[in-house]
Amino acid sequence: MTDRKFANTLARGLSVLRAFRVSDDGLTHAKIIERTGLSPATITRLTYTLKELGFLSQTGNLLRLGPAALALASVSNASTSFVDLADGAMQELATRTRTMALMAVRDGASMTLVRTWRPKGVASIWLEPGNRVPILRSSTGQAFLAGLNDGRFEAMSPDETSRGQRSEGQTQLSTLGFTFVRGSARYSKTVQAVARPFYASDLGEPVVFACGAMPDMLSDARILEEVGPALRDVVRDLEFKTGRPRGLDHVN
Amino acid sequence: MTDRKFANTLARGLSVLRAFRVSDDGLTHAKIIERTGLSPATITRLTYTLKELGFLSQTGNLLRLGPAALALASVSNASTSFVDLADGAMQELATRTRTMALMAVRDGASMTLVRTWRPKGVASIWLEPGNRVPILRSSTGQAFLAGLNDGRFEAMSPDETSRGQRSEGQTQLSTLGFTFVRGSARYSKTVQAVARPFYASDLGEPVVFACGAMPDMLSDARILEEVGPALRDVVRDLEFKTGRPRGLDHVN
DNA sequence: AAACGAATTTCGCATAGTGAAATGGGAGGA
DNA sequence: TCCTCCCATTTCACTATGCGAAATTCGTTT
């Protein structure tokens, strides 16, 4: 790494924080080492620092996110008000379509779930905030790529696959108003999803709203006729409420 | 600073993130420099790094918390479920007592508000998540100190004032079940508050629930007879729901 | 006791991060 | 168009900082 501007220690420390998932009930050093690929000595130093600052707290030798993380979280949440705005409609959408609804942001080469809404009264697949989905070959990722403006997309130095997926997504968006990866091309055999990007001006990058379910619950026909249009309408309404965002002119 | 274990760059980077408040509509470098006391060159490097990682996003030369912060926030929030558990009761408490209810965590020498509940249908003082209140001479701070166990308290290398405030708080907690700083000793002439610590086992440190209002709306008598007891009962109920926490045995 | 696994400390070294100062760039005025 | 501020950014030389391999400590299991 020969980027004089890039603060390595900071990046490593943050990668420690990002190693935590909702489903973890505390992490040991060993687990953090595994997830971050950093050396034991480094982890000790970084976790020591993060504990001092209140970003981590320790019980025995289990680490959890600490009070400072919570404080940051509250500011971050309150500053991105559209999430709360979307809450009611997304819950309703999940229940009505019997799918898991979700909101995701990009994190490196994955999309990280930020919020999920479970349909009331039905069993469904269930992922939690902090879970990740690859960008490549997922509907959520495709929506993200399609929503990204040219400059930012090129900045990712994308390969041919990404380019293909992006333009496929853009075509679907302009004709249908939502995007999905068809069965054979999907990264996962067990989840099928529809997605639509939302350009959050606060964040400088699109986020993605999506609905997912097991493939036998969510046929291509159901996506095209029911779930896709419903999702599209919910997100369009959100765009309307927050003011039509610039940067997504090609979206229907 | 001669602590070989402490990663300075990480701490500085995090102090940049902590500089953001809900009420800020984006920060310039200049503002961040002012708040953190770091040099311009350092800020450029750190913000560059944070942008690369998605923790900040930039519009013009205004910086905001970015998608990665949101992702971290969602994990952090979901991992501290007691906040959601408390939500309904705190909202109700705010409305019933016509005070602003709040939850705060420690951040250095201050308490940072994490969540606030505004009474429905009445005007009241209003602070937002991310706002800070000093530990010294505030009811919220006093509750925190009183809730802190001896080891952690000593680790703060407290002065005599803090010790006094802590034992005052502890006395109030064991007799009344809540704590407040009386008029003359308060840090602020414009806010009066009652508080009670809650020992969040997830966080390894107490958090504080409190009710605040302008002094003429919240006399000592009202605190003692109405608001204090109501707050105490709400937090006790939360303790019950989450399992009686260890570490607060002296609290009534 | 012994033998493991995990976390922490030590330590010499390369370099990453630092701040002062110089440079660049954009908005506003004349 | 050309100044002039005001920020943000880059440059640069220095050294404190953060690095990892290896040694050590701490706890748990056999």
XYZ file of C-alpha atoms (C1' of nucleotides) in Angstrom:
564
model
C 0.000 0.000 0.000
C 1.631 3.181 -1.163
C -1.143 5.678 -0.632
C 0.329 8.403 1.556
C -3.139 9.764 2.239
C -4.592 6.561 3.602
C -4.498 5.998 7.356
C -3.968 2.309 7.730
C -4.369 1.992 11.454
C -7.704 3.728 11.273
C -8.903 1.391 8.554
C -7.844 -1.622 10.563
C -9.551 -0.377 13.684
C -12.758 0.188 11.787
C -12.540 -3.245 10.237
C -12.600 -4.583 13.772
C -15.838 -2.750 14.437
C -17.282 -3.965 11.168
C -16.543 -7.539 12.130
C -19.500 -7.539 14.509
C -22.838 -8.956 13.385
C -26.165 -8.835 15.113
C -26.195 -12.574 15.430
C -22.913 -12.618 17.351
C -23.284 -12.752 21.054
C -19.895 -11.177 21.607
C -16.676 -11.963 19.755
C -13.357 -13.322 21.006
C -10.025 -12.096 19.713
C -9.682 -15.338 17.818
C -12.906 -14.738 15.940
C -11.966 -11.162 15.152
C -8.581 -12.328 13.885
C -10.356 -14.806 11.654
C -12.736 -12.209 10.259
C -10.293 -9.386 9.764
C -7.157 -11.318 8.910
C -5.095 -9.149 11.254
C -2.357 -10.474 13.523
C -2.992 -11.242 17.209
C -0.712 -8.490 18.457
C -2.486 -5.956 16.289
C -5.882 -7.083 17.479
C -4.821 -6.734 21.092
C -3.635 -3.213 20.444
C -6.695 -2.198 18.491
C -9.235 -3.709 20.860
C -7.405 -2.113 23.763
C -7.767 1.245 22.071
C -11.386 0.695 21.145
C -12.179 -0.334 24.705
C -10.483 2.765 26.078
C -12.632 4.862 23.796
C -15.824 3.040 24.687
C -16.409 1.582 21.227
C -16.014 -1.915 22.596
C -16.817 -3.384 25.956
C -15.524 -6.588 27.392
C -17.089 -9.329 29.504
C -14.698 -12.152 30.255
C -12.977 -12.337 26.921
C -15.998 -11.623 24.857
C -16.099 -8.274 23.147
C -19.218 -6.360 22.198
C -19.926 -3.013 20.681
C -19.844 -0.444 23.475
C -21.569 2.784 24.442
C -19.600 5.002 22.077
C -20.773 2.850 19.178
C -24.307 3.339 20.395
C -23.815 7.087 20.566
C -22.444 7.160 17.044
C -25.291 4.941 15.950
C -27.899 7.300 17.295
C -26.410 10.244 15.462
C -26.062 8.274 12.281
C -29.622 7.030 12.471
C -31.122 10.361 13.266
C -29.214 11.929 10.379
C -30.663 9.519 7.866
C -34.300 10.119 8.537
C -35.566 8.397 5.437
C -35.168 5.047 7.147
C -37.789 5.908 9.714
C -39.924 7.400 6.992
C -39.851 4.112 5.133
C -40.505 1.993 8.183
C -44.302 1.753 8.146
C -44.628 1.132 4.437
C -41.878 -1.495 4.381
C -43.441 -3.420 7.239
C -46.746 -3.326 5.470
C -45.097 -4.440 2.231
C -43.461 -7.402 3.939
C -46.714 -8.565 5.456
C -48.783 -8.055 2.324
C -46.374 -9.873 0.015
C -45.292 -12.454 2.604
C -41.629 -11.710 1.901
C -38.788 -10.440 3.998
C -38.283 -6.770 3.188
C -34.896 -5.221 3.673
C -32.735 -2.181 3.259
C -29.044 -2.537 2.427
C -25.983 -0.365 1.892
C -22.727 -1.182 0.188
C -19.787 -2.274 2.251
C -16.796 -3.120 0.060
C -17.796 -5.885 -2.319
C -20.933 -6.768 -0.370
C -24.229 -5.268 0.509
C -24.789 -5.068 4.263
C -28.333 -5.275 5.571
C -29.218 -2.273 7.656
C -32.808 -3.056 8.437
C -35.133 -5.958 7.848
C -38.898 -6.320 8.074
C -40.446 -9.701 8.623
C -43.959 -10.463 7.394
C -46.463 -10.699 10.230
C -48.078 -14.038 10.780
C -46.107 -16.109 8.240
C -42.875 -18.032 8.283
C -40.257 -16.635 5.923
C -36.547 -16.551 5.373
C -34.901 -14.331 7.887
C -31.720 -12.346 7.726
C -30.581 -9.814 10.252
C -28.978 -6.395 10.157
C -25.253 -6.857 9.700
C -25.693 -9.844 7.407
C -24.076 -9.538 4.007
C -25.025 -10.390 0.459
C -22.547 -10.272 -2.428
C -22.981 -7.524 -4.988
C -22.323 -9.862 -7.855
C -25.246 -11.999 -8.948
C -27.646 -10.786 -6.296
C -30.718 -8.707 -7.016
C -29.784 -6.324 -4.238
C -26.312 -5.847 -5.651
C -27.677 -5.386 -9.138
C -29.985 -2.638 -7.918
C -27.031 -0.955 -6.246
C -24.907 -1.077 -9.367
C -27.750 0.182 -11.488
C -28.348 3.075 -9.125
C -24.717 4.097 -8.983
C -23.728 7.024 -11.160
C -21.073 6.565 -13.820
C -18.296 8.302 -11.944
C -18.635 6.236 -8.821
C -19.108 3.070 -10.788
C -15.883 3.599 -12.709
C -14.121 4.392 -9.449
C -14.762 0.784 -8.458
C -12.697 -0.286 -11.498
C -15.355 -2.802 -12.383
C -14.803 -5.924 -14.458
C -16.888 -7.017 -17.414
C -19.275 -9.034 -15.267
C -20.129 -5.998 -13.163
C -20.640 -3.882 -16.254
C -22.992 -6.443 -17.679
C -24.915 -6.711 -14.475
C -25.169 -2.970 -14.150
C -26.590 -2.422 -17.600
C -28.968 -5.346 -17.181
C -30.162 -3.718 -13.975
C -30.540 -0.346 -15.632
C -32.620 -1.833 -18.415
C -34.922 -3.519 -15.930
C -35.204 -0.357 -13.893
C -36.228 1.791 -16.799
C -38.749 -0.706 -18.142
C -40.063 -2.278 -14.950
C -39.024 0.055 -12.149
C -37.357 -2.772 -10.249
C -34.598 -5.267 -10.851
C -33.994 -8.944 -10.186
C -31.505 -11.600 -11.165
C -33.181 -14.528 -12.856
C -32.959 -17.989 -11.389
C -30.040 -19.465 -13.258
C -27.762 -16.478 -12.700
C -28.398 -16.017 -9.009
C -25.611 -16.427 -6.483
C -27.853 -18.359 -4.130
C -30.180 -21.226 -4.838
C -32.133 -20.599 -1.669
C -33.098 -16.952 -1.945
C -34.890 -15.056 -4.662
C -35.329 -11.311 -4.464
C -36.511 -8.118 -6.168
C -34.841 -4.814 -5.508
C -34.937 -1.121 -6.240
C -32.260 1.469 -5.465
C -33.038 4.611 -3.543
C -30.765 7.557 -3.941
C -30.227 8.888 -0.441
C -28.784 12.336 -0.904
C -27.515 12.219 2.697
C -25.290 9.293 1.927
C -23.930 10.196 -1.464
C -24.591 6.681 -2.666
C -27.706 4.700 -3.387
C -29.126 2.345 -0.823
C -31.276 -0.591 -1.843
C -34.730 -1.652 -0.794
C -35.641 -5.238 -1.580
C -38.033 -8.092 -0.933
C -36.790 -11.626 -0.631
C -38.143 -15.127 -0.141
C -37.437 -18.739 -0.979
C -37.609 -19.331 -4.740
C -40.711 -21.509 -4.576
C -42.530 -18.732 -2.747
C -41.399 -16.114 -5.226
C -41.701 -17.163 -8.846
C -40.663 -14.885 -11.686
C -44.358 -14.389 -12.377
C -45.078 -13.261 -8.823
C -42.126 -10.883 -8.976
C -43.267 -9.346 -12.235
C -46.918 -9.045 -11.376
C -47.131 -8.560 -7.657
C -44.049 -8.054 -5.536
C -41.913 -6.014 -7.936
C -44.593 -3.431 -8.663
C -45.518 -3.201 -4.985
C -41.901 -2.574 -4.009
C -41.527 -0.058 -6.792
C -44.544 1.883 -5.587
C -43.343 1.971 -2.002
C -39.918 3.286 -2.952
C -41.379 5.771 -5.429
C -43.571 7.088 -2.682
C -40.541 7.453 -0.462
C -38.722 9.339 -3.222
C -41.698 11.620 -3.473
C -41.767 12.250 0.264
C -38.070 13.016 0.494
C -37.999 15.036 -2.718
C -37.162 13.433 -6.033
C -33.474 12.617 -5.858
C -31.066 13.623 -8.564
C -28.785 10.948 -9.922
C -31.400 8.375 -10.822
C -32.896 9.891 -13.912
C -32.862 6.677 -15.825
C -35.050 4.919 -13.284
C -38.657 4.461 -14.136
C 1.470 9.878 25.473
C 3.693 6.910 26.097
C 1.214 4.062 25.992
C 2.643 1.531 23.571
C -0.717 -0.237 23.386
C -2.747 2.759 22.339
C -3.342 3.285 18.624
C -3.345 7.009 18.197
C -4.423 7.248 14.601
C -7.437 5.117 15.314
C -8.442 7.334 18.223
C -8.080 10.417 16.083
C -10.127 8.967 13.285
C -12.881 8.040 15.686
C -12.826 11.499 17.204
C -13.637 12.777 13.736
C -16.700 10.555 13.600
C -17.715 11.635 17.075
C -17.569 15.262 16.020
C -20.867 14.859 14.189
C -24.143 15.900 15.850
C -27.651 15.350 14.692
C -28.196 19.058 14.408
C -25.305 19.458 11.972
C -26.289 19.527 8.391
C -22.887 18.346 7.267
C -19.518 19.542 8.552
C -16.642 21.266 6.763
C -13.035 20.437 7.490
C -12.748 23.738 9.295
C -15.529 22.795 11.684
C -14.044 19.381 12.315
C -10.658 20.930 13.006
C -12.313 23.226 15.506
C -14.098 20.391 17.270
C -11.282 17.877 17.334
C -8.303 20.178 17.667
C -6.421 18.220 14.996
C -4.289 19.826 12.309
C -5.628 20.470 8.792
C -3.258 17.977 7.192
C -4.354 15.296 9.602
C -8.015 16.002 8.994
C -7.521 15.740 5.249
C -5.847 12.363 5.641
C -8.396 11.038 8.086
C -11.443 12.223 6.194
C -9.953 10.820 3.010
C -9.627 7.460 4.699
C -13.086 7.601 6.223
C -14.564 8.482 2.852
C -12.760 5.600 1.184
C -14.251 3.289 3.766
C -17.735 4.720 3.437
C -17.909 6.113 6.958
C -18.164 9.606 5.577
C -19.687 10.918 2.404
C -19.043 14.229 0.796
C -21.254 16.748 -1.009
C -19.370 19.831 -2.117
C -17.146 20.249 0.873
C -19.672 19.206 3.424
C -19.089 15.888 5.086
C -21.760 13.639 6.539
C -21.799 10.249 8.116
C -21.883 7.680 5.333
C -23.337 4.257 4.614
C -20.756 2.321 6.608
C -21.674 4.341 9.679
C -25.272 3.414 9.066
C -24.380 -0.247 8.776
C -22.436 -0.127 12.019
C -25.304 1.751 13.596
C -27.787 -0.918 12.678
C -25.685 -3.647 14.220
C -25.050 -1.608 17.313
C -28.700 -0.781 17.737
C -29.915 -4.288 17.182
C -27.365 -5.575 19.679
C -28.627 -3.339 22.437
C -32.201 -4.404 22.406
C -33.118 -2.837 25.721
C -33.452 0.519 23.989
C -36.359 -0.725 21.923
C -37.778 -2.415 24.986
C -37.777 0.883 26.818
C -39.235 2.834 23.935
C -42.957 2.603 24.647
C -42.705 3.225 28.368
C -40.359 6.181 27.947
C -42.630 7.834 25.419
C -45.529 7.368 27.754
C -43.500 8.729 30.658
C -42.578 11.842 28.703
C -46.163 12.555 27.793
C -47.560 11.826 31.237
C -45.038 13.996 33.095
C -44.777 16.647 30.370
C -40.995 16.379 30.411
C -38.419 15.460 27.827
C -37.314 11.907 28.507
C -33.883 10.783 27.414
C -31.311 8.065 27.431
C -27.610 8.882 27.612
C -24.238 7.130 27.591
C -20.888 8.386 28.694
C -18.496 9.808 26.158
C -15.320 11.066 27.782
C -16.235 13.711 30.311
C -19.740 14.151 28.967
C -22.925 12.227 28.659
C -24.110 11.900 25.065
C -27.816 11.650 24.403
C -28.672 8.520 22.484
C -32.410 8.830 22.348
C -34.948 11.417 23.355
C -38.702 11.285 23.794
C -40.750 14.447 23.553
C -44.060 14.760 25.397
C -47.034 14.633 23.062
C -49.153 17.728 22.854
C -47.043 20.085 25.000
C -44.154 22.402 24.385
C -40.989 21.381 26.211
C -37.274 21.765 26.119
C -35.820 19.746 23.333
C -32.419 18.184 22.918
C -31.400 15.814 20.202
C -29.401 12.603 20.015
C -25.747 13.535 19.811
C -26.144 16.489 22.166
C -23.941 16.428 25.237
C -24.360 17.221 28.884
C -21.424 17.466 31.290
C -21.036 14.733 33.866
C -20.206 17.179 36.592
C -23.136 18.977 38.193
C -25.780 17.409 35.996
C -28.378 14.958 37.238
C -27.657 12.673 34.322
C -23.945 12.662 35.099
C -24.620 12.085 38.772
C -26.729 9.051 37.963
C -23.925 7.713 35.785
C -21.293 8.161 38.478
C -23.546 6.592 41.078
C -24.195 3.613 38.825
C -20.525 3.046 38.024
C -18.806 0.328 39.995
C -15.800 1.144 42.139
C -13.198 -0.256 39.781
C -14.341 1.687 36.781
C -14.855 4.805 38.829
C -11.313 4.721 40.146
C -10.067 4.111 36.617
C -11.342 7.589 35.758
C -8.926 8.971 38.382
C -11.686 11.149 39.779
C -11.165 14.340 41.721
C -12.823 15.215 45.010
C -15.793 16.871 43.327
C -16.601 13.722 41.397
C -16.292 11.605 44.521
C -18.660 13.884 46.355
C -21.137 13.846 43.538
C -20.975 10.115 43.249
C -21.688 9.423 46.895
C -24.450 12.015 46.921
C -25.972 10.197 43.962
C -25.619 6.846 45.631
C -27.351 8.081 48.763
C -30.244 9.419 46.735
C -30.465 6.216 44.741
C -30.682 3.998 47.774
C -33.228 6.181 49.559
C -35.277 7.504 46.670
C -34.446 5.295 43.711
C -33.524 8.277 41.546
C -31.058 11.123 41.665
C -31.050 14.816 40.928
C -28.797 17.786 41.477
C -30.535 20.498 43.445
C -31.016 23.931 41.965
C -28.045 25.802 43.283
C -25.524 23.145 42.343
C -26.713 22.517 38.800
C -24.477 23.245 35.837
C -27.325 24.842 33.941
C -29.865 27.407 35.067
C -32.236 26.463 32.290
C -32.668 22.738 32.714
C -33.682 20.695 35.690
C -33.676 16.902 35.559
C -34.106 13.623 37.423
C -32.153 10.538 36.457
C -31.652 6.886 37.175
C -28.851 4.633 35.922
C -29.555 1.386 34.142
C -26.883 -1.230 34.107
C -26.809 -2.547 30.566
C -24.894 -5.781 30.743
C -24.299 -5.576 26.995
C -22.363 -2.387 27.379
C -20.309 -3.037 30.479
C -21.188 0.398 31.778
C -24.351 1.983 33.044
C -26.504 4.095 30.800
C -28.790 6.743 32.191
C -32.486 7.348 31.764
C -33.683 10.798 32.722
C -36.505 13.306 32.532
C -35.796 16.989 32.051
C -37.661 20.283 31.803
C -37.294 23.950 32.527
C -36.873 24.587 36.247
C -40.199 26.337 36.677
C -41.958 23.322 35.184
C -40.087 20.906 37.392
C -39.861 21.976 41.009
C -38.066 19.893 43.604
C -41.473 18.950 44.948
C -42.651 17.657 41.579
C -39.447 15.695 41.190
C -39.773 14.080 44.581
C -43.460 13.285 44.388
C -44.274 12.721 40.769
C -41.574 12.570 38.130
C -38.809 10.873 40.110
C -40.945 7.974 41.283
C -42.477 7.566 37.817
C -39.035 7.398 36.219
C -37.842 4.980 38.885
C -40.747 2.667 38.214
C -40.218 2.670 34.476
C -36.529 1.816 34.781
C -37.202 -0.808 37.470
C -39.648 -2.429 35.147
C -37.024 -2.431 32.410
C -34.540 -4.037 34.797
C -37.098 -6.684 35.536
C -37.748 -7.375 31.870
C -34.087 -7.644 30.979
C -33.176 -9.600 34.123
C -31.985 -7.847 37.251
C -28.517 -6.589 36.425
C -25.574 -7.188 38.682
C -23.474 -4.217 39.632
C -26.196 -2.001 40.965
C -26.926 -3.673 44.259
C -26.961 -0.426 46.174
C -29.747 0.964 44.066
C -33.192 0.982 45.542
C 1.212 -32.257 36.381
C 1.362 -31.699 31.811
C -0.264 -30.038 27.634
C -2.943 -27.349 25.228
C -5.300 -22.939 23.351
C -5.911 -18.205 23.721
C -4.554 -13.541 24.891
C -0.874 -10.490 25.916
C 3.761 -8.486 26.128
C 8.355 -7.724 24.381
C 11.378 -5.730 21.145
C 13.987 -4.234 17.096
C 12.791 -2.239 12.801
C 10.617 -0.035 8.794
C 7.426 3.185 7.820
C 3.232 5.348 8.508
C 1.567 9.360 10.258
C 2.797 13.933 11.719
C 2.631 19.335 11.463
C 4.673 23.488 9.366
C 4.740 25.480 5.404
C 3.810 25.862 0.550
C 0.458 25.190 -3.045
C -3.997 24.852 -5.219
C -8.856 26.237 -6.205
C -13.251 28.367 -5.896
C -16.302 32.138 -4.596
C -16.998 36.919 -4.400
C -15.630 41.859 -5.259
C -13.912 45.530 -7.714
C -10.489 39.854 -16.056
C -7.783 40.067 -12.227
C -7.428 40.313 -7.160
C -8.168 38.566 -2.626
C -9.868 35.752 0.794
C -10.675 31.435 2.654
C -10.432 26.671 2.676
C -8.711 22.390 1.501
C -4.874 19.814 -0.071
C -0.145 18.452 -0.992
C 4.752 18.412 0.042
C 8.469 17.107 2.857
C 11.780 15.732 6.368
C 11.599 13.674 10.786
C 10.618 10.529 14.307
C 7.260 8.529 17.106
C 4.218 4.913 15.874
C 2.456 0.796 14.837
C 4.125 -3.580 13.082
C 4.668 -8.891 13.533
C 7.599 -12.907 15.060
C 8.524 -14.890 18.963
C 8.433 -15.309 23.870
C 5.408 -15.183 27.888
C 1.501 -15.413 30.734
C -2.986 -16.979 31.921
C -6.751 -20.594 32.149
C -8.820 -24.635 30.857
C -8.762 -29.536 29.752
C -6.851 -34.243 30.012
